[in-house]
Amino acid sequence: MIIRAEHLTKQFKSLRRKDGVVGTLANLFSREYDLKDAVKDVSFELEAGELVGYIGPNGAGKSTTIKMLTGILVPSAGSCTVDGVVPWLDRKGNARQIGVVFGQRTQLYWDLPLIESFRLLRAIYGIPHDRYEQNLKAFTDLLDLDEFIRTPVRQLSLGQRMRGDFAAAMLHEPKVVFLDEPTIGLDVVAKEAIREFIARTNRTRGTTYVLTTHDLNDVEKLCDRIIIIDHGSKLYDGSIDAIKERYGGKRVLTADLTVACADIEVRLPGTTVVSREGHRITIEFDRSRVRADELIVELSRTCELKDVTIAEPELEAIIRQIYQSGLEPLTAGATT
Amino acid sequence: MVSAARYWDAYKEVWRLNVLTLMEYKANFFIWLLFTLVYHGVALAAIWVILTKFPSLNGWQRTDVFFLYALWMVGHTLNNSLFFMVGDVPDAVREGRFDRMLVRPLDSLFQIMAQPGQNFPDDFFVSIIVFGIAAALVHLQWTPLVALLVVMTILSAAVIDGAVQLVVATLSFWVIRLDALRWVVMSLENDFTRFPLSMYNRAVRIILGYVFPFAFMNYFPATVLLHKTADAAQFNPALGWMAPLVAAIWAAGSLTFWRIGLNRYQGTGS
């Protein structure tokens, strides 16, 4: 096991602010605080080599958790270890074995060629020269850095910069890499390159990844396991397949008919007509109450079908449903 | 423990990047150099103008006041060369760059000070020349004891200056924006150290002597170096030798305050 979080809790104390000029002055002397639980009693364990999606809506407590695991913040209660190290007690020791990529904030030096940032990181992490050269070459090949490694960072495209940031975060061979929105703002091709890199290094180097993102395509393509948190508490911890099974009982059937479908009715339990547009009808149905073939038979009784597609539920739709319906938090590992 | 060699290695690398950045923006560098010269030129001219009207201030001749300014400037510019980036703490915290330093395996204060963007020691070299001229004008006798006092004063002055800035910067762990305070302290230092402390009223004497101890950067040692016994008598004559002690106290105090601020930051993340 490489990461263990036990009842991790972080409370923030924020000054209760009053508005307006008088209120702002009063704020200077105010001692009224609001306590907010940013992270509440979160526990999980990660095995070395796992690639886990850590997801939740804005303000759910994702970054706060990551900040505790990286040693930036000290928890209010609970504890965690990263490969045996308690991050906030041995911040520098922890820093040596982790890598962090913030998608929105680069650690590269804007004014200088990419390679110069790498050289500084070599010195900061004390990477032996031969290891540095070896890793630099490996990442240069994997990320195609050659074409722009001598270009000042300010002239790089966002996709190139992110590739540079990934190499920068991994030159010291971290065991665990925390990714915070690593593909934000990237085009399809650049996203694919980054995902490929993550999957490759996870496979070949056994790097453990904790991926925080709003792009559920990243999660769906990369992770087997996801942890969902909202309002600071863990809602779900388990495989993506299991969550689809559990919350994604609905399927969507889209049929193109030979006639206009304005007056087509479907009288089967567990079905809802989502839309009727010209010759195309879209029906949502509950797999546990009606089978797809029953639905198709029922439809073909009243009209001819030219084409039929049945869509699996999108992870995004499931997650949206979980955020909105506010499920009971699950116990740790219940669904794994 | 991270070895001192690693810190030295990182420091050298930062300076290499500094030089590279400089070559990237040559025009900018020359304009800064020009600014350094104009800035100190204007300050010296102002002193000169005042002393043309009043050739002597409390028994201090033009050349004495010039020496006072030059002595402060050497310590101050040494501080700029070493600790300039301490002033970056508030921005680093506000922009989130400070978090990045916390996930790297070196001391965070070291990383703040040693980052590309550091000041070049050009103004330090200029000040040494200016100080040499000033010392010649006041006919400073370079005995070993005088040399010792001068060197000690310059080193201590850099530390005092840096420590005061560190205290101001550390406040940003509590208050997000405090450019204003930084400017107040800066102008206290820049403007009030130009003339002998004995010509100011009690409030200024207390502030520069004991609150923000800028008087130890030049005035107190200068009373010894220039034999201003009348001035020294108004204070304690031993103060001229006290700069290293004040520097040590301020260094220890400011570092403790920094630790407290850092703990608060890691506790609240604000």
PDB file of N, CA and C in Angstrom, chain A residues 267-307:
ATOM      1  N   ARG A 267     -46.215   2.615 -24.505  1.00  0.00           N
ATOM      2  CA  ARG A 267     -46.897   2.279 -23.244  1.00  0.00           C
ATOM      3  C   ARG A 267     -46.241   1.072 -22.586  1.00  0.00           C
ATOM      4  N   LEU A 268     -45.023   1.246 -22.173  1.00  0.00           N
ATOM      5  CA  LEU A 268     -44.352   0.181 -21.443  1.00  0.00           C
ATOM      6  C   LEU A 268     -43.884   0.750 -20.107  1.00  0.00           C
ATOM      7  N   PRO A 269     -43.876  -0.082 -19.048  1.00  0.00           N
ATOM      8  CA  PRO A 269     -43.404   0.422 -17.758  1.00  0.00           C
ATOM      9  C   PRO A 269     -41.905   0.735 -17.825  1.00  0.00           C
ATOM     10  N   GLY A 270     -41.487   1.788 -17.162  1.00  0.00           N
ATOM     11  CA  GLY A 270     -40.052   2.122 -17.084  1.00  0.00           C
ATOM     12  C   GLY A 270     -39.504   2.796 -18.316  1.00  0.00           C
ATOM     13  N   THR A 271     -40.385   3.335 -19.162  1.00  0.00           N
ATOM     14  CA  THR A 271     -39.874   4.057 -20.329  1.00  0.00           C
ATOM     15  C   THR A 271     -40.371   5.498 -20.298  1.00  0.00           C
ATOM     16  N   THR A 272     -39.535   6.386 -20.822  1.00  0.00           N
ATOM     17  CA  THR A 272     -39.917   7.786 -20.938  1.00  0.00           C
ATOM     18  C   THR A 272     -39.471   8.271 -22.311  1.00  0.00           C
ATOM     19  N   VAL A 273     -40.365   8.929 -23.012  1.00  0.00           N
ATOM     20  CA  VAL A 273     -39.958   9.516 -24.283  1.00  0.00           C
ATOM     21  C   VAL A 273     -39.263  10.827 -23.986  1.00  0.00           C
ATOM     22  N   VAL A 274     -37.989  10.908 -24.366  1.00  0.00           N
ATOM     23  CA  VAL A 274     -37.202  12.102 -24.057  1.00  0.00           C
ATOM     24  C   VAL A 274     -37.447  13.179 -25.104  1.00  0.00           C
ATOM     25  N   SER A 275     -37.482  12.765 -26.386  1.00  0.00           N
ATOM     26  CA  SER A 275     -37.734  13.778 -27.418  1.00  0.00           C
ATOM     27  C   SER A 275     -38.306  13.138 -28.681  1.00  0.00           C
ATOM     28  N   ARG A 276     -39.010  13.946 -29.430  1.00  0.00           N
ATOM     29  CA  ARG A 276     -39.510  13.560 -30.748  1.00  0.00           C
ATOM     30  C   ARG A 276     -39.109  14.668 -31.719  1.00  0.00           C
ATOM     31  N   GLU A 277     -38.271  14.304 -32.681  1.00  0.00           N
ATOM     32  CA  GLU A 277     -37.837  15.329 -33.637  1.00  0.00           C
ATOM     33  C   GLU A 277     -37.982  14.764 -35.032  1.00  0.00           C
ATOM     34  N   GLY A 278     -38.959  15.213 -35.753  1.00  0.00           N
ATOM     35  CA  GLY A 278     -39.175  14.698 -37.101  1.00  0.00           C
ATOM     36  C   GLY A 278     -39.365  13.201 -37.087  1.00  0.00           C
ATOM     37  N   HIS A 279     -38.404  12.502 -37.723  1.00  0.00           N
ATOM     38  CA  HIS A 279     -38.518  11.052 -37.803  1.00  0.00           C
ATOM     39  C   HIS A 279     -37.762  10.345 -36.690  1.00  0.00           C
ATOM     40  N   ARG A 280     -37.167  11.131 -35.775  1.00  0.00           N
ATOM     41  CA  ARG A 280     -36.311  10.516 -34.749  1.00  0.00           C
ATOM     42  C   ARG A 280     -36.957  10.603 -33.369  1.00  0.00           C
ATOM     43  N   ILE A 281     -37.051   9.466 -32.719  1.00  0.00           N
ATOM     44  CA  ILE A 281     -37.607   9.434 -31.372  1.00  0.00           C
ATOM     45  C   ILE A 281     -36.537   8.929 -30.400  1.00  0.00           C
ATOM     46  N   THR A 282     -36.456   9.553 -29.244  1.00  0.00           N
ATOM     47  CA  THR A 282     -35.464   9.155 -28.244  1.00  0.00           C
ATOM     48  C   THR A 282     -36.178   8.726 -26.964  1.00  0.00           C
ATOM     49  N   ILE A 283     -35.874   7.533 -26.516  1.00  0.00           N
ATOM     50  CA  ILE A 283     -36.573   6.970 -25.365  1.00  0.00           C
ATOM     51  C   ILE A 283     -35.569   6.520 -24.311  1.00  0.00           C
ATOM     52  N   GLU A 284     -35.821   6.927 -23.078  1.00  0.00           N
ATOM     53  CA  GLU A 284     -34.985   6.459 -21.989  1.00  0.00           C
ATOM     54  C   GLU A 284     -35.705   5.283 -21.327  1.00  0.00           C
ATOM     55  N   PHE A 285     -34.990   4.211 -21.066  1.00  0.00           N
ATOM     56  CA  PHE A 285     -35.671   3.093 -20.418  1.00  0.00           C
ATOM     57  C   PHE A 285     -34.818   2.460 -19.316  1.00  0.00           C
ATOM     58  N   ASP A 286     -35.521   1.877 -18.367  1.00  0.00           N
ATOM     59  CA  ASP A 286     -34.875   1.299 -17.198  1.00  0.00           C
ATOM     60  C   ASP A 286     -34.643  -0.183 -17.476  1.00  0.00           C
ATOM     61  N   ARG A 287     -33.355  -0.558 -17.517  1.00  0.00           N
ATOM     62  CA  ARG A 287     -33.035  -1.932 -17.890  1.00  0.00           C
ATOM     63  C   ARG A 287     -33.646  -2.990 -16.967  1.00  0.00           C
ATOM     64  N   SER A 288     -33.856  -2.604 -15.721  1.00  0.00           N
ATOM     65  CA  SER A 288     -34.357  -3.599 -14.780  1.00  0.00           C
ATOM     66  C   SER A 288     -35.867  -3.838 -14.952  1.00  0.00           C
ATOM     67  N   ARG A 289     -36.522  -2.925 -15.660  1.00  0.00           N
ATOM     68  CA  ARG A 289     -37.977  -3.080 -15.796  1.00  0.00           C
ATOM     69  C   ARG A 289     -38.410  -3.458 -17.203  1.00  0.00           C
ATOM     70  N   VAL A 290     -37.595  -3.119 -18.202  1.00  0.00           N
ATOM     71  CA  VAL A 290     -37.981  -3.463 -19.563  1.00  0.00           C
ATOM     72  C   VAL A 290     -36.728  -3.825 -20.359  1.00  0.00           C
ATOM     73  N   ARG A 291     -36.862  -4.860 -21.188  1.00  0.00           N
ATOM     74  CA  ARG A 291     -35.729  -5.263 -21.986  1.00  0.00           C
ATOM     75  C   ARG A 291     -35.722  -4.488 -23.296  1.00  0.00           C
ATOM     76  N   ALA A 292     -34.543  -4.328 -23.891  1.00  0.00           N
ATOM     77  CA  ALA A 292     -34.413  -3.574 -25.128  1.00  0.00           C
ATOM     78  C   ALA A 292     -35.266  -4.185 -26.244  1.00  0.00           C
ATOM     79  N   ASP A 293     -35.271  -5.542 -26.333  1.00  0.00           N
ATOM     80  CA  ASP A 293     -36.011  -6.176 -27.439  1.00  0.00           C
ATOM     81  C   ASP A 293     -37.519  -5.962 -27.286  1.00  0.00           C
ATOM     82  N   GLU A 294     -37.989  -5.934 -26.022  1.00  0.00           N
ATOM     83  CA  GLU A 294     -39.418  -5.658 -25.786  1.00  0.00           C
ATOM     84  C   GLU A 294     -39.782  -4.259 -26.299  1.00  0.00           C
ATOM     85  N   LEU A 295     -38.884  -3.359 -26.024  1.00  0.00           N
ATOM     86  CA  LEU A 295     -39.136  -1.970 -26.427  1.00  0.00           C
ATOM     87  C   LEU A 295     -39.162  -1.854 -27.958  1.00  0.00           C
ATOM     88  N   ILE A 296     -38.215  -2.546 -28.600  1.00  0.00           N
ATOM     89  CA  ILE A 296     -38.154  -2.479 -30.057  1.00  0.00           C
ATOM     90  C   ILE A 296     -39.398  -3.144 -30.677  1.00  0.00           C
ATOM     91  N   VAL A 297     -39.803  -4.266 -30.122  1.00  0.00           N
ATOM     92  CA  VAL A 297     -41.009  -4.938 -30.608  1.00  0.00           C
ATOM     93  C   VAL A 297     -42.224  -4.027 -30.466  1.00  0.00           C
ATOM     94  N   GLU A 298     -42.329  -3.394 -29.312  1.00  0.00           N
ATOM     95  CA  GLU A 298     -43.448  -2.492 -29.037  1.00  0.00           C
ATOM     96  C   GLU A 298     -43.490  -1.343 -30.054  1.00  0.00           C
ATOM     97  N   LEU A 299     -42.292  -0.813 -30.351  1.00  0.00           N
ATOM     98  CA  LEU A 299     -42.201   0.293 -31.301  1.00  0.00           C
ATOM     99  C   LEU A 299     -42.590  -0.176 -32.709  1.00  0.00           C
ATOM    100  N   SER A 300     -42.053  -1.327 -33.100  1.00  0.00           N
ATOM    101  CA  SER A 300     -42.268  -1.784 -34.473  1.00  0.00           C
ATOM    102  C   SER A 300     -43.735  -2.203 -34.721  1.00  0.00           C
ATOM    103  N   ARG A 301     -44.494  -2.322 -33.640  1.00  0.00           N
ATOM    104  CA  ARG A 301     -45.905  -2.651 -33.783  1.00  0.00           C
ATOM    105  C   ARG A 301     -46.678  -1.482 -34.423  1.00  0.00           C
ATOM    106  N   THR A 302     -46.204  -0.262 -34.132  1.00  0.00           N
ATOM    107  CA  THR A 302     -46.935   0.896 -34.639  1.00  0.00           C
ATOM    108  C   THR A 302     -46.288   1.548 -35.849  1.00  0.00           C
ATOM    109  N   CYS A 303     -44.998   1.264 -36.072  1.00  0.00           N
ATOM    110  CA  CYS A 303     -44.344   1.907 -37.213  1.00  0.00           C
ATOM    111  C   CYS A 303     -43.140   1.090 -37.644  1.00  0.00           C
ATOM    112  N   GLU A 304     -42.548   1.479 -38.811  1.00  0.00           N
ATOM    113  CA  GLU A 304     -41.356   0.779 -39.263  1.00  0.00           C
ATOM    114  C   GLU A 304     -40.115   1.512 -38.778  1.00  0.00           C
ATOM    115  N   LEU A 305     -39.087   0.710 -38.358  1.00  0.00           N
ATOM    116  CA  LEU A 305     -37.846   1.302 -37.853  1.00  0.00           C
ATOM    117  C   LEU A 305     -36.775   1.230 -38.927  1.00  0.00           C
ATOM    118  N   LYS A 306     -36.148   2.399 -39.232  1.00  0.00           N
ATOM    119  CA  LYS A 306     -35.062   2.391 -40.203  1.00  0.00           C
ATOM    120  C   LYS A 306     -33.729   2.099 -39.528  1.00  0.00           C
ATOM    121  N   ASP A 307     -33.596   2.636 -38.324  1.00  0.00           N
ATOM    122  CA  ASP A 307     -32.310   2.503 -37.625  1.00  0.00           C
ATOM    123  C   ASP A 307     -32.551   2.608 -36.124  1.00  0.00           C
TER     124      ASP A 307
END
